[in-house]
């Protein structure tokens, strides 16, 4: 397979906090020229079968995917899993546990918002939820915009949903080692998602990468809708320095909210080892290809 593929290995459907169905995303990816696709819903693989069938029907190669929420150094880190067996019991159970506390957290978030005069946020957010086990901050953000409290979802996160703000609730997610193990023991490759987003010091970032690799993690996102061009250059260097496989993905959530559309981002620098080269046997290929 060509090394510099238009691969989009990070996006979200209504099965987590995206606004499109897996089939709509597949069609959009195909129309945008994506040559290898993965749907990576947060803490959930319930959309994998649909995404894979839709991709293959459109003649587009597919890798299974998910994005696991992990607690690390008092922050939330996202670990993308690619190319695993989506029927693996340990992975399914681990993700089920990770989703487990979301409803309780959502009630606590709503209580925090009520204290600053925003009432009915739980019911409001729930209107946007596609999967009852996956109520996320994004659904609250959509409700707060719709109810006129903010102009867009970024403003909601800034004013209400990040650390120290009224709707933020500390939460215990999966452990780093657990998440990496669930993915790798199901035959997949674990990838650190959007590393520039965490605001880690160089020391914290070094600890994240080395601990991740100790657990068997092998990849890092370099070109993503969550990185600037300068950050992509920076993390291309990090991938080389640590010998990590490089990944690429839009992190597309919604036509109305996402700056980067499926497949419409820079290609990976040619000198890097792309994660898909290590997953060749895990790629689902259309019958006609
Ligand atoms: P949760 O898993 O419920 O904590 O929600 C996390 C999700 O919120 C992320 O996956 C993003 O989709 C979204 N998100 C986080 N920070 C921001 C932000 N600053 N602006 C817009 N969306 C954000
Ligand atoms: Mn999201
Ligand atoms: Mn993420
Ligand atoms: Mn994401």
Short mmCIF file of C-alpha atoms and ligand atoms in Angstrom, two decimals:
data_model
loop_
_atom_site.label_atom_id
_atom_site.label_comp_id
_atom_site.label_asym_id
_atom_site.label_seq_id
_atom_site.Cartn_x
_atom_site.Cartn_y
_atom_site.Cartn_z
CA UNK A 1 0.00 0.00 0.00
CA UNK A 2 1.20 3.50 -0.92
CA UNK A 3 2.95 5.16 2.01
CA UNK A 4 1.50 8.65 1.54
CA UNK A 5 -2.14 7.72 1.54
CA UNK A 6 -5.10 10.02 2.14
CA UNK A 7 -5.87 8.06 5.30
CA UNK A 8 -8.37 9.54 7.79
CA UNK A 9 -8.07 7.52 10.98
CA UNK A 10 -9.92 9.74 13.47
CA UNK A 11 -13.57 10.89 13.43
CA UNK A 12 -16.82 10.60 15.37
CA UNK A 13 -20.39 9.52 14.59
CA UNK A 14 -23.66 9.80 16.52
CA UNK A 15 -22.57 6.61 18.30
CA UNK A 16 -20.42 9.03 20.37
CA UNK A 17 -20.38 12.83 20.02
CA UNK A 18 -20.51 13.34 16.24
CA UNK A 19 -23.66 14.50 14.48
CA UNK A 20 -23.62 12.15 11.44
CA UNK A 21 -24.42 8.44 11.22
CA UNK A 22 -21.56 6.04 10.36
CA UNK A 23 -22.98 5.58 6.83
CA UNK A 24 -23.11 9.37 6.26
CA UNK A 25 -19.49 9.68 7.40
CA UNK A 26 -18.41 6.87 5.08
CA UNK A 27 -20.05 8.63 2.12
CA UNK A 28 -18.51 11.96 3.08
CA UNK A 29 -15.04 10.43 3.50
CA UNK A 30 -15.33 8.71 0.11
CA UNK A 31 -16.51 11.92 -1.58
CA UNK A 32 -13.52 13.77 -0.09
CA UNK A 33 -11.10 11.23 -1.55
CA UNK A 34 -10.25 9.25 1.59
CA UNK A 35 -8.31 6.10 0.63
CA UNK A 36 -8.28 4.42 4.06
CA UNK A 37 -10.81 5.22 6.75
CA UNK A 38 -11.43 4.49 10.45
CA UNK A 39 -14.37 5.60 12.60
CA UNK A 40 -13.04 6.24 16.14
CA UNK A 41 -15.97 6.91 18.45
CA UNK A 42 -15.14 7.81 22.06
CA UNK A 43 -15.06 4.75 24.35
CA UNK A 44 -17.37 2.86 22.01
CA UNK A 45 -17.14 0.40 19.10
CA UNK A 46 -20.89 -0.05 18.56
CA UNK A 47 -20.65 1.71 15.17
CA UNK A 48 -17.81 -0.41 13.76
CA UNK A 49 -19.81 -3.00 11.85
CA UNK A 50 -21.94 -0.32 10.17
CA UNK A 51 -18.92 1.85 9.33
CA UNK A 52 -17.01 -1.07 7.88
CA UNK A 53 -19.93 -2.31 5.76
CA UNK A 54 -20.61 1.20 4.45
CA UNK A 55 -16.93 1.80 3.64
CA UNK A 56 -16.52 -1.51 1.83
CA UNK A 57 -19.75 -0.98 -0.15
CA UNK A 58 -18.23 2.32 -1.36
CA UNK A 59 -14.96 0.61 -2.31
CA UNK A 60 -13.03 2.29 0.54
CA UNK A 61 -10.57 0.25 2.65
CA UNK A 62 -11.36 0.27 6.38
CA UNK A 63 -9.55 -0.10 9.73
CA UNK A 64 -11.52 -0.61 12.95
CA UNK A 65 -11.12 2.27 15.41
CA UNK A 66 -11.96 3.82 18.76
CA UNK A 67 -10.70 6.71 20.95
CA UNK A 68 -10.33 5.78 24.62
CA UNK A 69 -10.50 8.38 27.42
CA UNK A 70 -7.58 7.89 29.83
CA UNK A 71 -6.65 9.62 33.09
CA UNK A 72 -2.95 10.52 33.18
CA UNK A 73 -1.12 13.06 35.36
CA UNK A 74 -4.43 14.66 36.46
CA UNK A 75 -5.40 15.28 32.85
CA UNK A 76 -7.46 13.42 30.27
CA UNK A 77 -5.45 11.86 27.48
CA UNK A 78 -7.04 10.22 24.43
CA UNK A 79 -5.66 6.97 23.05
CA UNK A 80 -6.80 5.94 19.57
CA UNK A 81 -6.97 2.22 18.86
CA UNK A 82 -6.74 0.99 15.26
CA UNK A 83 -7.02 -2.36 13.53
CA UNK A 84 -8.29 -4.44 16.49
CA UNK A 85 -10.82 -7.27 16.41
CA UNK A 86 -14.04 -5.42 17.24
CA UNK A 87 -15.58 -8.55 18.70
CA UNK A 88 -12.81 -8.95 21.30
CA UNK A 89 -14.48 -9.45 24.71
CA UNK A 90 -11.80 -7.77 26.86
CA UNK A 91 -11.88 -4.63 24.71
CA UNK A 92 -15.69 -4.52 24.67
CA UNK A 93 -15.86 -4.93 28.46
CA UNK A 94 -13.11 -2.35 29.07
CA UNK A 95 -14.94 0.21 26.93
CA UNK A 96 -18.24 -0.61 28.64
CA UNK A 97 -16.61 0.14 32.01
CA UNK A 98 -15.07 3.36 30.67
CA UNK A 99 -18.51 4.55 29.51
CA UNK A 100 -20.01 3.54 32.87
CA UNK A 101 -19.70 6.76 34.88
CA UNK A 102 -20.84 9.15 32.13
CA UNK A 103 -24.49 9.46 33.14
CA UNK A 104 -23.66 10.20 36.79
CA UNK A 105 -21.04 12.74 35.67
CA UNK A 106 -23.65 14.36 33.41
CA UNK A 107 -26.07 14.80 36.35
CA UNK A 108 -23.25 16.42 38.37
CA UNK A 109 -22.39 18.70 35.44
CA UNK A 110 -26.05 19.75 35.20
CA UNK A 111 -26.10 20.48 38.94
CA UNK A 112 -23.01 22.69 38.54
CA UNK A 113 -24.63 24.57 35.67
CA UNK A 114 -27.87 25.00 37.62
CA UNK A 115 -25.87 26.85 40.31
CA UNK A 116 -25.02 29.54 37.76
CA UNK A 117 -28.62 29.78 36.56
CA UNK A 118 -28.58 27.32 33.65
CA UNK A 119 -31.43 24.93 34.32
CA UNK A 120 -32.51 21.72 32.60
CA UNK A 121 -29.06 21.05 31.12
CA UNK A 122 -29.19 17.27 31.62
CA UNK A 123 -32.49 16.94 29.73
CA UNK A 124 -31.28 19.51 27.20
CA UNK A 125 -28.00 17.68 26.52
CA UNK A 126 -29.80 14.34 26.31
CA UNK A 127 -31.81 15.59 23.32
CA UNK A 128 -28.56 15.58 21.32
CA UNK A 129 -27.39 12.15 22.44
CA UNK A 130 -27.38 9.34 19.87
CA UNK A 131 -26.17 6.63 22.28
CA UNK A 132 -27.68 6.58 25.79
CA UNK A 133 -24.39 5.24 27.22
CA UNK A 134 -22.43 8.11 25.76
CA UNK A 135 -23.54 11.48 27.04
CA UNK A 136 -20.53 13.79 26.60
CA UNK A 137 -19.54 17.39 27.20
CA UNK A 138 -20.12 17.97 23.49
CA UNK A 139 -23.84 17.29 23.94
CA UNK A 140 -24.00 19.84 26.77
CA UNK A 141 -22.15 22.32 24.55
CA UNK A 142 -24.70 21.88 21.74
CA UNK A 143 -27.56 22.44 24.20
CA UNK A 144 -25.97 25.59 25.66
CA UNK A 145 -25.51 27.05 22.17
CA UNK A 146 -29.07 26.16 21.13
CA UNK A 147 -30.45 27.67 24.38
CA UNK A 148 -28.62 30.93 23.59
CA UNK A 149 -26.07 30.89 26.43
CA UNK A 150 -23.11 30.93 24.03
CA UNK A 151 -22.44 31.59 20.35
CA UNK A 152 -20.56 28.36 19.59
CA UNK A 153 -19.32 25.19 21.24
CA UNK A 154 -15.77 26.49 21.79
CA UNK A 155 -17.19 29.36 23.82
CA UNK A 156 -19.19 26.84 25.92
CA UNK A 157 -16.03 24.84 26.66
CA UNK A 158 -14.11 27.98 27.54
CA UNK A 159 -16.76 29.42 29.86
CA UNK A 160 -18.48 26.37 31.31
CA UNK A 161 -16.98 22.94 30.62
CA UNK A 162 -13.23 23.06 31.34
CA UNK A 163 -11.36 22.73 34.63
CA UNK A 164 -12.47 25.28 37.23
CA UNK A 165 -15.64 26.20 35.30
CA UNK A 166 -19.20 25.60 36.64
CA UNK A 167 -20.06 22.58 34.47
CA UNK A 168 -16.74 20.76 34.86
CA UNK A 169 -16.67 17.56 36.90
CA UNK A 170 -13.46 15.66 37.62
CA UNK A 171 -13.78 12.09 36.33
CA UNK A 172 -11.78 8.88 36.60
CA UNK A 173 -11.32 7.36 33.16
CA UNK A 174 -9.38 4.23 32.08
CA UNK A 175 -5.72 3.79 33.05
CA UNK A 176 -3.10 4.32 30.32
CA UNK A 177 -1.81 0.73 30.59
CA UNK A 178 -5.33 -0.69 30.55
CA UNK A 179 -6.36 1.17 27.41
CA UNK A 180 -3.17 0.23 25.55
CA UNK A 181 -3.56 -3.41 26.61
CA UNK A 182 -7.21 -3.65 25.55
CA UNK A 183 -6.24 -2.41 22.08
CA UNK A 184 -3.06 -4.41 21.56
CA UNK A 185 -4.43 -7.66 23.01
CA UNK A 186 -7.32 -7.33 20.53
CA UNK A 187 -4.73 -7.26 17.72
CA UNK A 188 -4.64 -3.48 17.21
CA UNK A 189 -2.16 -0.63 17.51
CA UNK A 190 -2.50 2.09 20.19
CA UNK A 191 -1.85 5.69 19.13
CA UNK A 192 -1.57 8.84 21.29
CA UNK A 193 -4.26 11.20 19.96
CA UNK A 194 -3.60 14.92 19.28
CA UNK A 195 -0.57 15.23 21.63
CA UNK A 196 -0.41 19.03 21.33
CA UNK A 197 -3.83 19.39 22.94
CA UNK A 198 -2.90 18.36 26.50
CA UNK A 199 -0.82 21.32 27.57
CA UNK A 200 1.80 19.04 29.14
CA UNK A 201 5.22 20.31 30.15
CA UNK A 202 8.11 18.62 28.25
CA UNK A 203 8.72 16.46 31.33
CA UNK A 204 5.07 15.35 31.53
CA UNK A 205 4.98 14.66 27.80
CA UNK A 206 8.16 12.58 28.03
CA UNK A 207 6.56 10.60 30.87
CA UNK A 208 3.39 10.06 28.82
CA UNK A 209 5.25 8.82 25.74
CA UNK A 210 7.71 6.57 27.57
CA UNK A 211 5.00 5.06 29.81
CA UNK A 212 2.74 4.57 26.79
CA UNK A 213 5.55 2.75 24.95
CA UNK A 214 6.37 0.62 28.00
CA UNK A 215 2.77 -0.63 27.90
CA UNK A 216 3.11 -1.48 24.21
CA UNK A 217 1.80 1.72 22.60
CA UNK A 218 3.35 2.25 19.17
CA UNK A 219 1.84 5.29 17.47
CA UNK A 220 1.27 9.04 17.71
CA UNK A 221 -0.95 11.41 15.74
CA UNK A 222 1.11 13.90 13.76
CA UNK A 223 -1.28 15.45 11.22
CA UNK A 224 -4.69 16.00 12.81
CA UNK A 225 -7.50 18.55 12.67
CA UNK A 226 -6.52 19.31 16.28
CA UNK A 227 -2.95 20.40 15.36
CA UNK A 228 -1.65 23.54 13.69
CA UNK A 229 0.88 23.14 10.86
CA UNK A 230 3.67 24.00 13.33
CA UNK A 231 2.44 21.36 15.79
CA UNK A 232 2.42 18.76 13.00
CA UNK A 233 6.07 19.59 12.29
CA UNK A 234 6.87 19.36 15.99
CA UNK A 235 5.21 15.95 16.44
CA UNK A 236 6.75 14.61 13.23
CA UNK A 237 10.03 15.20 15.07
CA UNK A 238 8.71 13.47 18.18
CA UNK A 239 7.59 10.44 16.12
CA UNK A 240 11.09 10.15 14.66
CA UNK A 241 12.85 10.71 17.97
CA UNK A 242 10.89 7.96 19.75
CA UNK A 243 10.53 5.63 16.76
CA UNK A 244 6.73 5.90 16.85
CA UNK A 245 4.39 5.13 13.97
CA UNK A 246 2.71 8.27 12.64
CA UNK A 247 -1.05 8.66 12.27
CA UNK A 248 -3.30 11.13 10.51
CA UNK A 249 -6.96 12.03 11.06
CA UNK A 250 -9.36 14.94 10.86
CA UNK A 251 -11.11 14.41 14.25
CA UNK A 252 -14.25 15.40 12.33
CA UNK A 253 -17.41 15.67 14.50
CA UNK A 254 -19.91 17.73 12.54
CA UNK A 255 -20.26 19.78 9.33
CA UNK A 256 -21.36 22.74 11.50
CA UNK A 257 -18.66 22.53 14.15
CA UNK A 258 -15.49 20.99 12.74
CA UNK A 259 -12.86 23.13 11.05
CA UNK A 260 -11.28 20.15 9.30
CA UNK A 261 -13.42 17.98 7.06
CA UNK A 262 -12.81 14.26 6.50
CA UNK A 263 -9.68 13.68 4.42
CA UNK A 264 -9.04 17.38 3.83
CA UNK A 265 -5.77 17.83 5.70
CA UNK A 266 -2.04 17.71 4.93
CA UNK A 267 -0.49 14.37 4.06
CA UNK A 268 1.98 12.81 6.49
CA UNK A 269 5.61 13.77 5.82
CA UNK A 270 7.05 11.01 3.60
CA UNK A 271 9.99 10.24 5.92
CA UNK A 272 7.72 8.99 8.74
CA UNK A 273 6.55 5.40 9.19
CA UNK A 274 2.76 5.52 8.78
CA UNK A 275 0.71 3.49 11.24
CA UNK A 276 -1.18 1.81 8.38
CA UNK A 277 2.03 0.18 7.09
CA UNK A 278 2.17 -1.75 10.38
CA UNK A 279 -1.52 -2.70 10.07
CA UNK A 280 -1.52 -4.05 6.52
CA UNK A 281 -2.99 -7.41 7.54
CA UNK A 282 -5.71 -5.69 9.60
CA UNK A 283 -7.09 -3.53 6.78
CA UNK A 284 -10.51 -4.61 5.50
CA UNK A 285 -10.40 -4.35 1.73
CA UNK A 286 -13.37 -4.08 -0.65
CA UNK A 287 -13.97 -7.26 -2.64
CA UNK A 288 -13.48 -5.46 -5.96
CA UNK A 289 -10.19 -3.75 -4.95
P1 LIG B 1 -16.01 14.19 27.22
O1 LIG B 1 -15.44 12.90 26.70
O2 LIG B 1 -17.47 14.09 27.58
O3 LIG B 1 -15.19 14.80 28.33
O4 LIG B 1 -15.99 15.23 26.01
C1 LIG B 1 -14.80 15.48 25.33
C2 LIG B 1 -15.12 16.01 23.94
O5 LIG B 1 -15.43 17.38 24.01
C3 LIG B 1 -13.94 15.95 22.99
O6 LIG B 1 -13.86 14.70 22.38
C4 LIG B 1 -14.27 17.02 21.98
O7 LIG B 1 -15.19 16.52 21.02
C5 LIG B 1 -15.01 18.05 22.82
N1 LIG B 1 -14.15 19.17 23.22
C6 LIG B 1 -13.22 19.21 24.19
N2 LIG B 1 -12.67 20.44 24.30
C7 LIG B 1 -13.27 21.20 23.34
C8 LIG B 1 -13.17 22.57 22.92
N3 LIG B 1 -12.32 23.40 23.53
N4 LIG B 1 -13.96 22.98 21.90
C9 LIG B 1 -14.83 22.14 21.31
N5 LIG B 1 -14.97 20.86 21.65
C10 LIG B 1 -14.21 20.38 22.66
MN1 LIG B 2 -15.33 14.38 20.73
MN1 LIG B 3 -9.80 13.47 21.42
MN1 LIG B 4 -11.62 12.65 18.67
#
